Amino acid sequence: MQEISHFGLRGWRGYPGLMTLPHRHDDIEFNLVESGRMTYVFGSHQIDLYAGHFVLFWAAAPHQLIALEEDTNLIWLTLPLAWFLRWQLSDALTRRILNGEMIFVSEEAGSSRDDTLLNQWLEDLQIATPERRKIVLLELEARLRRLGLQTSEKSTLAKQGETSKAEQMAVFIANHYTEPLMIPQIAAAVHLHPNYAMKVFRQAYGRGLMDYVTQHRLLHAQRLLVTTQADILEIALEAGFGSSSSFYAAFKRICGQSPGQYRTALGGSKSE
């Protein structure tokens, strides 16, 4: 499992362009389709977005734009995952996003509130003063908290067709990643041979089963690092790692720094 790139807190507007291959980056991504229509391959789904659709998703899930109308215009914004985790949003919203689902914030063309917000955020990020960036983060947090209230009441997720075997495995991992997990156990949960289970999952999610387990454990650990003062070993064990050495190795490989450095960079006081 290689380190995933990230864009940070940034915003753009324009014609997005087709993608020749799926890509992924470690940010929460927001898309507002101002005009036209576009089609994503997102995980194992093909999702059509029309003018007025405002969606968000965790961009570490492989995604690819495969079709665009000529008049498509898009505002897209990326938010660092660390900030998303630090805000401790509603469990329902956080779980659904981190389980790799695309959430529809709005499906109404000309939704004045979100149109106004996205355009203001884009302007603020282009000016890029510390105060403007702080305002964007505060307003993003507030918008996500409001979305969390809605998400706890009903599903706002883009789901098409029956749940695939790959999705069933993803759900199983999301519910059991803090436990000792091996590929045969995951495959047995969906009644597949381990070798076939690995193939099916990689085709749908672009990564191996154990990479996905590690990803969930690292997310759990990152959340604890930025929201608690627990010891590093305690965090490693709670997140599902069998030892501190395996935790440090995975964290450094994927995040590019040690757990202590990650915590310090986000203002924590405990070191390793």
mmCIF file of C-alpha atoms in Angstrom:
data_model
loop_
_atom_site.group_PDB
_atom_site.id
_atom_site.type_symbol
_atom_site.label_atom_id
_atom_site.label_comp_id
_atom_site.label_asym_id
_atom_site.label_seq_id
_atom_site.Cartn_x
_atom_site.Cartn_y
_atom_site.Cartn_z
ATOM 1 C CA MET A 1 0.000 0.000 0.000
ATOM 2 C CA GLN A 2 1.613 3.241 -1.164
ATOM 3 C CA GLU A 3 1.356 6.711 0.275
ATOM 4 C CA ILE A 4 -1.690 8.525 -1.121
ATOM 5 C CA SER A 5 -1.291 12.064 -2.434
ATOM 6 C CA HIS A 6 -3.394 14.943 -1.152
ATOM 7 C CA PHE A 7 -4.378 18.412 -2.363
ATOM 8 C CA GLY A 8 -5.059 20.123 0.966
ATOM 9 C CA LEU A 9 -7.580 22.953 1.350
ATOM 10 C CA ARG A 10 -8.073 24.126 -2.243
ATOM 11 C CA GLY A 11 -10.836 25.038 -4.679
ATOM 12 C CA TRP A 12 -11.292 25.214 -8.454
ATOM 13 C CA ARG A 13 -13.946 26.032 -11.033
ATOM 14 C CA GLY A 14 -14.208 25.006 -14.661
ATOM 15 C CA TYR A 15 -14.557 22.145 -17.080
ATOM 16 C CA PRO A 16 -13.156 19.145 -15.191
ATOM 17 C CA GLY A 17 -11.941 17.029 -18.108
ATOM 18 C CA LEU A 18 -12.146 13.277 -18.568
ATOM 19 C CA MET A 19 -9.862 10.959 -16.611
ATOM 20 C CA THR A 20 -8.034 8.231 -18.527
ATOM 21 C CA LEU A 21 -7.534 6.265 -15.309
ATOM 22 C CA PRO A 22 -9.094 6.237 -11.824
ATOM 23 C CA HIS A 23 -7.233 8.356 -9.298
ATOM 24 C CA ARG A 24 -7.320 8.809 -5.551
ATOM 25 C CA HIS A 25 -6.122 11.360 -3.005
ATOM 26 C CA ASP A 26 -6.451 11.597 0.757
ATOM 27 C CA ASP A 27 -8.943 14.473 0.984
ATOM 28 C CA ILE A 28 -12.657 14.961 1.436
ATOM 29 C CA GLU A 29 -13.832 16.212 -1.964
ATOM 30 C CA PHE A 30 -16.860 18.406 -2.672
ATOM 31 C CA ASN A 31 -18.352 18.680 -6.187
ATOM 32 C CA LEU A 32 -21.043 21.169 -7.211
ATOM 33 C CA VAL A 33 -22.222 20.735 -10.806
ATOM 34 C CA GLU A 34 -23.171 24.219 -12.000
ATOM 35 C CA SER A 35 -24.189 23.138 -15.490
ATOM 36 C CA GLY A 36 -24.143 20.108 -17.760
ATOM 37 C CA ARG A 37 -23.838 16.478 -16.760
ATOM 38 C CA MET A 38 -21.012 14.138 -15.834
ATOM 39 C CA THR A 39 -20.571 10.465 -15.026
ATOM 40 C CA TYR A 40 -18.286 9.042 -12.352
ATOM 41 C CA VAL A 41 -17.085 5.519 -11.909
ATOM 42 C CA PHE A 42 -16.903 5.478 -8.130
ATOM 43 C CA GLY A 43 -15.851 2.204 -6.526
ATOM 44 C CA SER A 44 -18.100 -0.385 -8.134
ATOM 45 C CA HIS A 45 -20.811 2.134 -9.130
ATOM 46 C CA GLN A 46 -21.445 4.368 -12.106
ATOM 47 C CA ILE A 47 -23.026 7.607 -10.902
ATOM 48 C CA ASP A 48 -24.549 10.365 -13.037
ATOM 49 C CA LEU A 49 -24.420 13.929 -11.726
ATOM 50 C CA TYR A 50 -26.540 16.722 -13.189
ATOM 51 C CA ALA A 51 -26.703 20.499 -12.837
ATOM 52 C CA GLY A 52 -27.517 21.343 -9.223
ATOM 53 C CA HIS A 53 -26.047 18.178 -7.743
ATOM 54 C CA PHE A 54 -23.770 18.881 -4.784
ATOM 55 C CA VAL A 55 -21.923 15.795 -3.550
ATOM 56 C CA LEU A 56 -19.084 14.931 -1.241
ATOM 57 C CA PHE A 57 -16.935 11.850 -0.798
ATOM 58 C CA TRP A 58 -13.656 10.613 0.597
ATOM 59 C CA ALA A 59 -11.371 10.783 -2.427
ATOM 60 C CA ALA A 60 -9.153 7.916 -1.260
ATOM 61 C CA ALA A 61 -11.775 5.732 -2.951
ATOM 62 C CA PRO A 62 -10.755 5.314 -6.617
ATOM 63 C CA HIS A 63 -12.886 7.579 -8.821
ATOM 64 C CA GLN A 64 -12.865 8.445 -12.499
ATOM 65 C CA LEU A 65 -14.820 10.856 -14.698
ATOM 66 C CA ILE A 66 -15.724 8.858 -17.798
ATOM 67 C CA ALA A 67 -18.340 11.085 -19.490
ATOM 68 C CA LEU A 68 -18.954 14.840 -19.654
ATOM 69 C CA GLU A 69 -21.340 17.060 -21.568
ATOM 70 C CA GLU A 70 -19.606 19.917 -23.361
ATOM 71 C CA ASP A 71 -21.240 22.595 -21.223
ATOM 72 C CA THR A 72 -20.321 20.963 -17.903
ATOM 73 C CA ASN A 73 -19.029 23.436 -15.342
ATOM 74 C CA LEU A 74 -17.951 22.255 -11.915
ATOM 75 C CA ILE A 75 -16.864 23.758 -8.628
ATOM 76 C CA TRP A 76 -14.755 21.336 -6.669
ATOM 77 C CA LEU A 77 -13.131 21.777 -3.304
ATOM 78 C CA THR A 78 -10.849 19.551 -1.247
ATOM 79 C CA LEU A 79 -10.610 19.435 2.541
ATOM 80 C CA PRO A 80 -7.707 17.736 4.355
ATOM 81 C CA LEU A 81 -8.819 14.502 5.974
ATOM 82 C CA ALA A 82 -7.186 15.527 9.264
ATOM 83 C CA TRP A 83 -9.556 18.478 9.616
ATOM 84 C CA PHE A 84 -12.565 16.327 8.836
ATOM 85 C CA LEU A 85 -11.528 13.862 11.554
ATOM 86 C CA ARG A 86 -10.697 16.602 14.040
ATOM 87 C CA TRP A 87 -14.201 18.076 13.873
ATOM 88 C CA GLN A 88 -15.760 14.892 15.326
ATOM 89 C CA LEU A 89 -18.867 15.108 13.161
ATOM 90 C CA SER A 90 -21.896 12.850 13.533
ATOM 91 C CA ASP A 91 -21.067 9.147 13.633
ATOM 92 C CA ALA A 92 -23.580 8.382 10.875
ATOM 93 C CA LEU A 93 -22.096 10.905 8.451
ATOM 94 C CA THR A 94 -18.480 10.061 9.275
ATOM 95 C CA ARG A 95 -19.041 6.321 8.995
ATOM 96 C CA ARG A 96 -20.744 6.583 5.614
ATOM 97 C CA ILE A 97 -18.091 8.841 4.144
ATOM 98 C CA LEU A 98 -15.183 6.758 5.429
ATOM 99 C CA ASN A 99 -16.876 3.575 4.221
ATOM 100 C CA GLY A 100 -16.466 4.960 0.715
ATOM 101 C CA GLU A 101 -19.904 6.250 -0.208
ATOM 102 C CA MET A 102 -20.793 9.339 -2.218
ATOM 103 C CA ILE A 103 -23.219 11.573 -0.344
ATOM 104 C CA PHE A 104 -25.674 13.866 -2.092
ATOM 105 C CA VAL A 105 -25.821 17.136 -0.157
ATOM 106 C CA SER A 106 -28.292 18.662 -2.607
ATOM 107 C CA GLU A 107 -30.013 17.533 -5.795
ATOM 108 C CA GLU A 108 -31.839 20.771 -6.595
ATOM 109 C CA ALA A 109 -30.691 23.015 -9.417
ATOM 110 C CA GLY A 110 -30.087 26.551 -8.243
ATOM 111 C CA SER A 111 -29.944 25.741 -4.525
ATOM 112 C CA SER A 112 -29.103 29.299 -3.537
ATOM 113 C CA ARG A 113 -27.601 28.532 -0.125
ATOM 114 C CA ASP A 114 -25.015 26.015 -1.321
ATOM 115 C CA ASP A 115 -24.324 27.909 -4.552
ATOM 116 C CA THR A 116 -23.575 31.007 -2.501
ATOM 117 C CA LEU A 117 -21.409 29.095 -0.023
ATOM 118 C CA LEU A 118 -19.325 27.320 -2.666
ATOM 119 C CA ASN A 119 -18.738 30.498 -4.631
ATOM 120 C CA GLN A 120 -17.757 32.371 -1.468
ATOM 121 C CA TRP A 121 -15.376 29.585 -0.411
ATOM 122 C CA LEU A 122 -13.803 29.594 -3.854
ATOM 123 C CA GLU A 123 -13.241 33.359 -3.691
ATOM 124 C CA ASP A 124 -11.814 33.122 -0.166
ATOM 125 C CA LEU A 125 -9.395 30.349 -1.124
ATOM 126 C CA GLN A 126 -8.184 32.316 -4.133
ATOM 127 C CA ILE A 127 -7.418 35.301 -1.881
ATOM 128 C CA ALA A 128 -5.826 32.791 0.517
ATOM 129 C CA THR A 129 -5.181 34.960 3.570
ATOM 130 C CA PRO A 130 -5.063 33.092 6.909
ATOM 131 C CA GLU A 131 -8.290 34.775 8.025
ATOM 132 C CA ARG A 132 -10.108 33.814 4.805
ATOM 133 C CA ARG A 133 -8.961 30.205 5.123
ATOM 134 C CA LYS A 134 -10.104 30.132 8.746
ATOM 135 C CA ILE A 135 -13.550 31.380 7.715
ATOM 136 C CA VAL A 136 -13.795 28.690 5.024
ATOM 137 C CA LEU A 137 -12.934 25.993 7.564
ATOM 138 C CA LEU A 138 -15.484 27.311 10.067
ATOM 139 C CA GLU A 139 -18.233 27.441 7.446
ATOM 140 C CA LEU A 140 -17.323 24.016 6.082
ATOM 141 C CA GLU A 141 -17.548 22.560 9.570
ATOM 142 C CA ALA A 142 -20.935 24.183 10.141
ATOM 143 C CA ARG A 143 -22.267 22.919 6.797
ATOM 144 C CA LEU A 144 -21.097 19.386 7.546
ATOM 145 C CA ARG A 145 -22.609 19.490 11.032
ATOM 146 C CA ARG A 146 -25.941 20.492 9.527
ATOM 147 C CA LEU A 147 -25.609 17.695 6.987
ATOM 148 C CA GLY A 148 -24.903 15.321 9.867
ATOM 149 C CA LEU A 149 -28.296 16.150 11.369
ATOM 150 C CA GLN A 150 -29.977 15.195 8.094
ATOM 151 C CA THR A 151 -27.856 12.076 7.624
ATOM 152 C CA SER A 152 -28.851 10.727 11.032
ATOM 153 C CA GLU A 153 -32.486 10.898 9.971
ATOM 154 C CA LYS A 154 -32.281 9.345 6.520
ATOM 155 C CA SER A 155 -29.779 7.965 4.045
ATOM 156 C CA THR A 156 -28.630 10.510 1.468
ATOM 157 C CA LEU A 157 -26.271 8.121 -0.265
ATOM 158 C CA ALA A 158 -25.838 7.337 -3.917
ATOM 159 C CA LYS A 159 -26.546 3.628 -4.132
ATOM 160 C CA GLN A 160 -27.502 1.908 -7.340
ATOM 161 C CA GLY A 161 -28.477 -1.754 -7.578
ATOM 162 C CA GLU A 162 -27.876 -4.569 -5.145
ATOM 163 C CA THR A 163 -24.965 -4.588 -2.754
ATOM 164 C CA SER A 164 -22.021 -6.340 -4.410
ATOM 165 C CA LYS A 165 -19.754 -8.892 -2.778
ATOM 166 C CA ALA A 166 -16.999 -6.275 -2.711
ATOM 167 C CA GLU A 167 -19.263 -3.850 -0.851
ATOM 168 C CA GLN A 168 -20.289 -6.585 1.579
ATOM 169 C CA MET A 169 -16.609 -7.194 2.329
ATOM 170 C CA ALA A 170 -16.036 -3.450 2.766
ATOM 171 C CA VAL A 171 -18.902 -3.299 5.261
ATOM 172 C CA PHE A 172 -17.590 -6.367 7.109
ATOM 173 C CA ILE A 173 -14.148 -4.771 7.368
ATOM 174 C CA ALA A 174 -15.642 -1.475 8.563
ATOM 175 C CA ASN A 175 -17.434 -3.339 11.356
ATOM 176 C CA HIS A 176 -14.521 -5.586 12.395
ATOM 177 C CA TYR A 177 -11.227 -3.838 11.560
ATOM 178 C CA THR A 178 -10.310 -3.360 15.240
ATOM 179 C CA GLU A 179 -10.304 -7.159 15.629
ATOM 180 C CA PRO A 180 -7.623 -9.565 14.333
ATOM 181 C CA LEU A 181 -8.621 -10.001 10.670
ATOM 182 C CA MET A 182 -7.223 -12.245 7.948
ATOM 183 C CA ILE A 183 -8.275 -12.669 4.332
ATOM 184 C CA PRO A 184 -9.879 -16.131 4.801
ATOM 185 C CA GLN A 185 -12.099 -14.708 7.553
ATOM 186 C CA ILE A 186 -13.217 -11.787 5.372
ATOM 187 C CA ALA A 187 -13.857 -14.065 2.391
ATOM 188 C CA ALA A 188 -15.852 -16.515 4.505
ATOM 189 C CA ALA A 189 -18.130 -13.693 5.662
ATOM 190 C CA VAL A 190 -19.385 -13.296 2.065
ATOM 191 C CA HIS A 191 -19.064 -16.984 1.090
ATOM 192 C CA LEU A 192 -16.200 -16.593 -1.376
ATOM 193 C CA HIS A 193 -12.889 -18.402 -1.854
ATOM 194 C CA PRO A 194 -10.072 -16.197 -0.486
ATOM 195 C CA ASN A 195 -8.293 -15.870 -3.846
ATOM 196 C CA TYR A 196 -11.499 -14.900 -5.629
ATOM 197 C CA ALA A 197 -12.443 -12.522 -2.820
ATOM 198 C CA MET A 198 -9.117 -10.696 -3.227
ATOM 199 C CA LYS A 199 -9.662 -10.385 -6.989
ATOM 200 C CA VAL A 200 -13.248 -9.117 -6.656
ATOM 201 C CA PHE A 201 -12.301 -6.560 -4.029
ATOM 202 C CA ARG A 202 -9.301 -5.217 -5.947
ATOM 203 C CA GLN A 203 -11.379 -4.818 -9.110
ATOM 204 C CA ALA A 204 -13.982 -2.779 -7.221
ATOM 205 C CA TYR A 205 -11.798 -0.712 -4.872
ATOM 206 C CA GLY A 206 -8.405 -0.621 -6.551
ATOM 207 C CA ARG A 207 -6.555 -2.006 -3.535
ATOM 208 C CA GLY A 208 -6.070 -5.237 -1.613
ATOM 209 C CA LEU A 209 -8.239 -6.454 1.237
ATOM 210 C CA MET A 210 -5.546 -6.069 3.876
ATOM 211 C CA ASP A 211 -4.646 -2.621 2.522
ATOM 212 C CA TYR A 212 -8.268 -1.659 3.135
ATOM 213 C CA VAL A 213 -8.133 -3.068 6.669
ATOM 214 C CA THR A 214 -4.959 -1.078 7.335
ATOM 215 C CA GLN A 215 -6.576 2.043 5.915
ATOM 216 C CA HIS A 216 -9.485 1.789 8.358
ATOM 217 C CA ARG A 217 -7.118 1.195 11.266
ATOM 218 C CA LEU A 218 -5.033 4.211 10.310
ATOM 219 C CA LEU A 219 -8.123 6.397 10.060
ATOM 220 C CA HIS A 220 -9.180 5.260 13.531
ATOM 221 C CA ALA A 221 -5.699 6.046 14.834
ATOM 222 C CA GLN A 222 -5.592 9.457 13.128
ATOM 223 C CA ARG A 223 -8.928 10.352 14.676
ATOM 224 C CA LEU A 224 -7.641 9.441 18.153
ATOM 225 C CA LEU A 225 -4.365 11.288 17.595
ATOM 226 C CA VAL A 226 -6.148 14.553 16.813
ATOM 227 C CA THR A 227 -9.023 14.269 19.295
ATOM 228 C CA THR A 228 -7.469 12.619 22.384
ATOM 229 C CA GLN A 229 -4.264 12.639 24.407
ATOM 230 C CA ALA A 230 -4.050 8.836 24.605
ATOM 231 C CA ASP A 231 -0.627 7.193 24.461
ATOM 232 C CA ILE A 232 0.605 6.009 21.059
ATOM 233 C CA LEU A 233 0.617 2.332 22.087
ATOM 234 C CA GLU A 234 -2.912 2.612 23.460
ATOM 235 C CA ILE A 235 -4.062 4.142 20.180
ATOM 236 C CA ALA A 236 -2.327 1.443 18.137
ATOM 237 C CA LEU A 237 -4.038 -1.352 20.045
ATOM 238 C CA GLU A 238 -7.456 0.308 20.040
ATOM 239 C CA ALA A 239 -7.247 0.821 16.269
ATOM 240 C CA GLY A 240 -6.611 -2.874 15.694
ATOM 241 C CA PHE A 241 -2.846 -3.053 15.255
ATOM 242 C CA GLY A 242 -1.268 -6.039 16.951
ATOM 243 C CA SER A 243 1.873 -4.182 18.007
ATOM 244 C CA SER A 244 3.352 -0.705 18.142
ATOM 245 C CA SER A 245 5.984 -1.679 15.553
ATOM 246 C CA SER A 246 3.378 -2.655 12.940
ATOM 247 C CA PHE A 247 1.490 0.567 13.683
ATOM 248 C CA TYR A 248 4.574 2.774 13.321
ATOM 249 C CA ALA A 249 5.607 1.046 10.083
ATOM 250 C CA ALA A 250 2.154 1.380 8.493
ATOM 251 C CA PHE A 251 1.693 4.972 9.674
ATOM 252 C CA LYS A 252 5.088 6.116 8.376
ATOM 253 C CA ARG A 253 4.592 4.327 5.051
ATOM 254 C CA ILE A 254 1.128 5.722 4.357
ATOM 255 C CA CYS A 255 1.174 9.094 6.121
ATOM 256 C CA GLY A 256 4.806 9.978 5.469
ATOM 257 C CA GLN A 257 5.539 10.777 9.119
ATOM 258 C CA SER A 258 5.418 9.148 12.536
ATOM 259 C CA PRO A 259 2.264 9.213 14.704
ATOM 260 C CA GLY A 260 3.939 11.639 17.094
ATOM 261 C CA GLN A 261 4.924 14.000 14.291
ATOM 262 C CA TYR A 262 1.371 13.848 12.921
ATOM 263 C CA ARG A 263 -0.073 14.740 16.328
ATOM 264 C CA THR A 264 2.408 17.568 16.908
ATOM 265 C CA ALA A 265 1.709 19.077 13.482
ATOM 266 C CA LEU A 266 -1.966 19.292 14.424
ATOM 267 C CA GLY A 267 -1.314 20.947 17.760
ATOM 268 C CA GLY A 268 -1.272 17.960 20.098
ATOM 269 C CA SER A 269 0.976 18.025 23.148
ATOM 270 C CA LYS A 270 1.893 14.390 23.654
ATOM 271 C CA SER A 271 4.852 12.976 21.776
ATOM 272 C CA GLU A 272 6.058 9.455 21.182
#
